[in-house]
Amino acid sequence: MAPMAESQRATTWEEFRDLRERMHSPESEAHWGAFAPRPTDVIISPYAKSGTTWLQQIVHGLRTRGDMDFDDISRVIPWIETALDLGLDLDADQRGEPRAFKSHLSAHRVPPGARYIVSLRDPKDAFVSFYRFMEGWWFEAGTIDMETVAHRVYFLRERATDYWTHLLSWWPRRDDPDVLLLSFEGMRADLEGVVIRVAQFIGVPLDQALLDLVVGQSSFEFMRAHGDRFDDALIRRLTEERAGLPPGGDSSKVREGAVGSHRAELSAALSAEMDAIWSDVIEPELGFATYAELAAALP
């Protein structure tokens, strides 16, 4: 395969794969692997496109009474896996208490010794959101189809970084006192109730004024209106430098946030494949025939 020209998004699977491999340096992985959180730290660790940015905004709003003086939410709540590459000190004090961090790691890979907030999401919705997030930033729109990304990235389990491994690792810990397990769908249905639960979990006293403020600032309308704070500006700049991506890609984290949006975008064949993976991998371990059944079992 011929090398990509400078400042060019991928147009083939091979180019996309090569670009993704440049995202995290080996040094950064060694760095976060040695990170020792404080017992009061909070690590927000859903699978990708399952509510991570939303929870970052909720936690930061609670601990700072609505601070919005940041250019990227992942500057004030650092992403553990990319911190070294971005020049962020995981051991530094933060703007609010408790300290908080972002991650996408499964329970057996995340740094131990902290408190953890994890939101689950229907894998079909999460996949569609993942695909749309990558399209137009990592690869040119219309050049790599959903089937290719599903089969080459999302369905793979060889590196234990997939959706299914993540879910299987966190579900058994749902009743642990240091874990708050939520669902994206539950957050959509009752944002105020989720903010109350998060505040209790992280130990932030909650009055009505703070509750109203955080609920308002965590709404999709507010976050869309302030989308430049939630568009991965730091990691975008890094990937533009390291992977040669052109500037100006659309990496907004705040899309529709809809429940069941996959029905309009996911092919019947891919939907059936995901159902089959669930039946083969999740149901025998957890006993739920569908994601909806599993989500309904959460408090």
Short mmCIF file of N, CA and C in Angstrom, two decimals, residues 57-157:
data_model
loop_
_atom_site.label_atom_id
_atom_site.label_comp_id
_atom_site.label_asym_id
_atom_site.label_seq_id
_atom_site.Cartn_x
_atom_site.Cartn_y
_atom_site.Cartn_z
N GLN A 57 -19.02 15.97 32.41
CA GLN A 57 -19.67 17.26 32.62
C GLN A 57 -20.46 17.27 33.93
N ILE A 58 -21.15 16.18 34.24
CA ILE A 58 -21.91 16.10 35.49
C ILE A 58 -20.97 16.17 36.69
N VAL A 59 -19.92 15.36 36.69
CA VAL A 59 -19.00 15.33 37.82
C VAL A 59 -18.30 16.67 38.00
N HIS A 60 -17.83 17.26 36.90
CA HIS A 60 -17.13 18.53 37.03
C HIS A 60 -18.08 19.63 37.49
N GLY A 61 -19.29 19.64 37.00
CA GLY A 61 -20.26 20.63 37.45
C GLY A 61 -20.56 20.51 38.93
N LEU A 62 -20.70 19.29 39.41
CA LEU A 62 -20.98 19.08 40.83
C LEU A 62 -19.83 19.54 41.71
N ARG A 63 -18.61 19.21 41.33
CA ARG A 63 -17.47 19.50 42.22
C ARG A 63 -17.04 20.95 42.16
N THR A 64 -17.49 21.71 41.15
CA THR A 64 -17.06 23.11 41.01
C THR A 64 -18.23 24.10 41.00
N ARG A 65 -19.43 23.62 41.21
CA ARG A 65 -20.64 24.44 41.13
C ARG A 65 -20.74 25.11 39.75
N GLY A 66 -20.55 24.31 38.73
CA GLY A 66 -20.87 24.76 37.38
C GLY A 66 -19.75 25.43 36.61
N ASP A 67 -18.50 25.22 37.00
CA ASP A 67 -17.38 25.82 36.25
C ASP A 67 -17.43 25.41 34.78
N MET A 68 -17.33 26.41 33.89
CA MET A 68 -17.24 26.15 32.45
C MET A 68 -16.01 26.82 31.85
N ASP A 69 -15.06 27.21 32.69
CA ASP A 69 -13.87 27.92 32.23
C ASP A 69 -12.79 26.91 31.80
N PHE A 70 -13.08 26.19 30.73
CA PHE A 70 -12.11 25.24 30.18
C PHE A 70 -12.32 25.16 28.68
N ASP A 71 -11.24 24.78 27.98
CA ASP A 71 -11.33 24.65 26.52
C ASP A 71 -11.67 23.24 26.09
N ASP A 72 -11.48 22.28 26.99
CA ASP A 72 -11.73 20.88 26.68
C ASP A 72 -12.03 20.19 28.01
N ILE A 73 -13.16 19.51 28.09
CA ILE A 73 -13.53 18.85 29.34
C ILE A 73 -12.46 17.86 29.77
N SER A 74 -11.70 17.33 28.82
CA SER A 74 -10.65 16.37 29.18
C SER A 74 -9.35 17.05 29.60
N ARG A 75 -9.35 18.38 29.69
CA ARG A 75 -8.24 19.07 30.35
C ARG A 75 -8.49 19.11 31.85
N VAL A 76 -9.74 19.30 32.26
CA VAL A 76 -10.06 19.39 33.68
C VAL A 76 -10.38 18.02 34.28
N ILE A 77 -10.79 17.08 33.45
CA ILE A 77 -10.94 15.68 33.86
C ILE A 77 -10.12 14.85 32.87
N PRO A 78 -8.84 14.65 33.15
CA PRO A 78 -7.92 14.07 32.16
C PRO A 78 -8.27 12.64 31.77
N TRP A 79 -8.00 12.33 30.51
CA TRP A 79 -8.14 10.98 29.97
C TRP A 79 -6.88 10.23 30.33
N ILE A 80 -7.00 9.24 31.20
CA ILE A 80 -5.85 8.52 31.73
C ILE A 80 -4.96 7.95 30.62
N GLU A 81 -5.58 7.33 29.62
CA GLU A 81 -4.81 6.63 28.60
C GLU A 81 -4.00 7.56 27.70
N THR A 82 -4.34 8.85 27.65
CA THR A 82 -3.62 9.78 26.77
C THR A 82 -2.89 10.88 27.53
N ALA A 83 -2.91 10.82 28.86
CA ALA A 83 -2.41 11.94 29.66
C ALA A 83 -0.97 12.31 29.34
N LEU A 84 -0.09 11.33 29.27
CA LEU A 84 1.32 11.63 29.02
C LEU A 84 1.50 12.30 27.67
N ASP A 85 0.85 11.76 26.65
CA ASP A 85 0.97 12.32 25.30
C ASP A 85 0.45 13.74 25.24
N LEU A 86 -0.52 14.06 26.09
CA LEU A 86 -1.12 15.39 26.08
C LEU A 86 -0.44 16.34 27.07
N GLY A 87 0.56 15.86 27.79
CA GLY A 87 1.26 16.70 28.74
C GLY A 87 0.48 16.99 30.00
N LEU A 88 -0.42 16.09 30.38
CA LEU A 88 -1.24 16.27 31.58
C LEU A 88 -0.70 15.39 32.69
N ASP A 89 -0.58 15.96 33.89
CA ASP A 89 -0.01 15.27 35.04
C ASP A 89 -1.12 14.57 35.82
N LEU A 90 -1.13 13.26 35.80
CA LEU A 90 -2.18 12.52 36.52
C LEU A 90 -2.07 12.68 38.02
N ASP A 91 -0.91 13.04 38.52
CA ASP A 91 -0.73 13.16 39.97
C ASP A 91 -1.01 14.56 40.49
N ALA A 92 -1.30 15.49 39.62
CA ALA A 92 -1.52 16.88 40.04
C ALA A 92 -2.88 17.03 40.71
N ASP A 93 -2.97 18.04 41.58
CA ASP A 93 -4.27 18.43 42.10
C ASP A 93 -5.11 18.99 40.97
N GLN A 94 -6.42 19.00 41.15
CA GLN A 94 -7.32 19.48 40.11
C GLN A 94 -8.13 20.67 40.61
N ARG A 95 -8.90 21.21 39.71
CA ARG A 95 -9.66 22.42 40.00
C ARG A 95 -10.72 22.20 41.07
N GLY A 96 -11.25 21.02 41.15
CA GLY A 96 -12.28 20.71 42.14
C GLY A 96 -11.98 19.41 42.86
N GLU A 97 -12.72 19.16 43.91
CA GLU A 97 -12.62 17.90 44.64
C GLU A 97 -13.96 17.18 44.58
N PRO A 98 -13.92 15.87 44.38
CA PRO A 98 -12.74 15.01 44.26
C PRO A 98 -12.07 15.12 42.90
N ARG A 99 -10.81 14.68 42.83
CA ARG A 99 -10.18 14.57 41.53
C ARG A 99 -10.96 13.57 40.69
N ALA A 100 -10.98 13.80 39.39
CA ALA A 100 -11.73 12.91 38.50
C ALA A 100 -10.94 12.68 37.23
N PHE A 101 -11.14 11.52 36.64
CA PHE A 101 -10.42 11.11 35.43
C PHE A 101 -11.37 10.39 34.49
N LYS A 102 -11.03 10.48 33.22
CA LYS A 102 -11.76 9.76 32.18
C LYS A 102 -10.98 8.52 31.78
N SER A 103 -11.70 7.48 31.40
CA SER A 103 -11.08 6.27 30.87
C SER A 103 -12.12 5.51 30.07
N HIS A 104 -11.65 4.55 29.27
CA HIS A 104 -12.55 3.59 28.63
C HIS A 104 -12.16 2.17 29.01
N LEU A 105 -11.38 2.02 30.08
CA LEU A 105 -10.82 0.73 30.42
C LEU A 105 -11.83 -0.18 31.12
N SER A 106 -11.66 -1.47 30.90
CA SER A 106 -12.48 -2.45 31.59
C SER A 106 -12.02 -2.57 33.04
N ALA A 107 -12.81 -3.26 33.85
CA ALA A 107 -12.56 -3.30 35.28
C ALA A 107 -11.21 -3.93 35.63
N HIS A 108 -10.76 -4.89 34.84
CA HIS A 108 -9.51 -5.56 35.17
C HIS A 108 -8.28 -4.82 34.64
N ARG A 109 -8.49 -3.73 33.88
CA ARG A 109 -7.35 -2.97 33.35
C ARG A 109 -7.26 -1.57 33.96
N VAL A 110 -8.33 -1.06 34.50
CA VAL A 110 -8.32 0.30 35.03
C VAL A 110 -7.44 0.34 36.29
N PRO A 111 -6.72 1.44 36.53
CA PRO A 111 -5.92 1.53 37.74
C PRO A 111 -6.78 1.32 38.99
N PRO A 112 -6.35 0.42 39.88
CA PRO A 112 -7.16 0.11 41.06
C PRO A 112 -7.00 1.14 42.17
N GLY A 113 -7.94 1.10 43.11
CA GLY A 113 -7.80 1.90 44.31
C GLY A 113 -8.61 3.17 44.33
N ALA A 114 -9.44 3.41 43.31
CA ALA A 114 -10.25 4.63 43.24
C ALA A 114 -11.72 4.26 43.37
N ARG A 115 -12.59 5.22 43.01
CA ARG A 115 -14.02 4.98 42.86
C ARG A 115 -14.34 5.10 41.37
N TYR A 116 -15.36 4.38 40.92
CA TYR A 116 -15.59 4.25 39.48
C TYR A 116 -17.05 4.49 39.13
N ILE A 117 -17.25 5.30 38.10
CA ILE A 117 -18.58 5.51 37.54
C ILE A 117 -18.56 4.98 36.12
N VAL A 118 -19.48 4.08 35.82
CA VAL A 118 -19.54 3.46 34.50
C VAL A 118 -20.98 3.52 34.00
N SER A 119 -21.17 4.00 32.79
CA SER A 119 -22.49 3.94 32.17
C SER A 119 -22.44 2.93 31.03
N LEU A 120 -23.44 2.09 30.96
CA LEU A 120 -23.59 1.12 29.88
C LEU A 120 -24.50 1.70 28.81
N ARG A 121 -24.39 1.17 27.60
CA ARG A 121 -25.25 1.63 26.51
C ARG A 121 -25.53 0.47 25.56
N ASP A 122 -26.69 0.51 24.94
CA ASP A 122 -27.02 -0.47 23.92
C ASP A 122 -25.87 -0.54 22.92
N PRO A 123 -25.29 -1.72 22.70
CA PRO A 123 -24.12 -1.81 21.82
C PRO A 123 -24.39 -1.34 20.39
N LYS A 124 -25.63 -1.45 19.95
CA LYS A 124 -25.95 -1.01 18.59
C LYS A 124 -25.91 0.52 18.50
N ASP A 125 -26.48 1.20 19.49
CA ASP A 125 -26.40 2.66 19.51
C ASP A 125 -24.96 3.13 19.69
N ALA A 126 -24.22 2.45 20.58
CA ALA A 126 -22.83 2.84 20.82
C ALA A 126 -22.00 2.68 19.55
N PHE A 127 -22.24 1.62 18.80
CA PHE A 127 -21.48 1.42 17.57
C PHE A 127 -21.78 2.50 16.55
N VAL A 128 -23.04 2.81 16.34
CA VAL A 128 -23.39 3.85 15.36
C VAL A 128 -22.76 5.18 15.76
N SER A 129 -22.79 5.51 17.05
CA SER A 129 -22.17 6.75 17.52
C SER A 129 -20.67 6.71 17.30
N PHE A 130 -20.03 5.57 17.56
CA PHE A 130 -18.59 5.41 17.32
C PHE A 130 -18.26 5.63 15.85
N TYR A 131 -19.04 5.03 14.99
CA TYR A 131 -18.80 5.16 13.55
C TYR A 131 -18.92 6.62 13.11
N ARG A 132 -19.98 7.29 13.53
CA ARG A 132 -20.17 8.69 13.14
C ARG A 132 -19.09 9.58 13.72
N PHE A 133 -18.60 9.24 14.90
CA PHE A 133 -17.53 10.02 15.52
C PHE A 133 -16.24 9.92 14.71
N MET A 134 -15.93 8.73 14.21
CA MET A 134 -14.72 8.53 13.43
C MET A 134 -14.84 9.09 12.01
N GLU A 135 -16.03 9.03 11.46
CA GLU A 135 -16.25 9.48 10.08
C GLU A 135 -16.11 10.99 10.00
N GLY A 136 -15.31 11.46 9.09
CA GLY A 136 -15.10 12.89 8.94
C GLY A 136 -13.97 13.44 9.79
N TRP A 137 -13.47 12.60 10.72
CA TRP A 137 -12.30 12.99 11.51
C TRP A 137 -11.13 12.06 11.14
N TRP A 138 -11.31 10.76 11.35
CA TRP A 138 -10.26 9.81 11.04
C TRP A 138 -10.31 9.33 9.60
N PHE A 139 -11.49 9.23 9.03
CA PHE A 139 -11.58 8.83 7.63
C PHE A 139 -12.62 9.68 6.92
N GLU A 140 -12.42 9.85 5.62
CA GLU A 140 -13.32 10.68 4.83
C GLU A 140 -14.71 10.06 4.79
N ALA A 141 -15.69 10.92 4.94
CA ALA A 141 -17.08 10.45 4.93
C ALA A 141 -17.37 9.69 3.65
N GLY A 142 -18.01 8.54 3.81
CA GLY A 142 -18.42 7.76 2.66
C GLY A 142 -17.38 6.81 2.10
N THR A 143 -16.17 6.78 2.68
CA THR A 143 -15.11 5.93 2.10
C THR A 143 -14.99 4.57 2.78
N ILE A 144 -15.36 4.47 4.04
CA ILE A 144 -15.27 3.20 4.77
C ILE A 144 -16.64 2.93 5.38
N ASP A 145 -17.25 1.83 5.03
CA ASP A 145 -18.63 1.61 5.44
C ASP A 145 -18.72 1.01 6.85
N MET A 146 -19.95 1.00 7.36
CA MET A 146 -20.18 0.50 8.72
C MET A 146 -19.78 -0.95 8.86
N GLU A 147 -20.03 -1.75 7.84
CA GLU A 147 -19.71 -3.17 7.91
C GLU A 147 -18.22 -3.38 8.14
N THR A 148 -17.39 -2.61 7.45
CA THR A 148 -15.95 -2.75 7.61
C THR A 148 -15.51 -2.37 9.01
N VAL A 149 -16.00 -1.24 9.51
CA VAL A 149 -15.61 -0.80 10.85
C VAL A 149 -16.12 -1.79 11.90
N ALA A 150 -17.32 -2.30 11.71
CA ALA A 150 -17.86 -3.29 12.66
C ALA A 150 -16.99 -4.54 12.70
N HIS A 151 -16.67 -5.08 11.55
CA HIS A 151 -15.94 -6.34 11.50
C HIS A 151 -14.46 -6.19 11.85
N ARG A 152 -13.87 -5.06 11.51
CA ARG A 152 -12.43 -4.88 11.71
C ARG A 152 -12.09 -4.25 13.06
N VAL A 153 -13.08 -3.59 13.69
CA VAL A 153 -12.81 -2.90 14.95
C VAL A 153 -13.77 -3.36 16.05
N TYR A 154 -15.05 -3.13 15.84
CA TYR A 154 -16.01 -3.23 16.94
C TYR A 154 -16.27 -4.67 17.38
N PHE A 155 -16.28 -5.61 16.45
CA PHE A 155 -16.60 -6.99 16.80
C PHE A 155 -15.40 -7.76 17.32
N LEU A 156 -14.20 -7.23 17.15
CA LEU A 156 -12.99 -7.96 17.52
C LEU A 156 -12.84 -8.06 19.04
N ARG A 157 -12.36 -9.21 19.50
CA ARG A 157 -12.15 -9.40 20.93
C ARG A 157 -10.70 -9.77 21.24
#
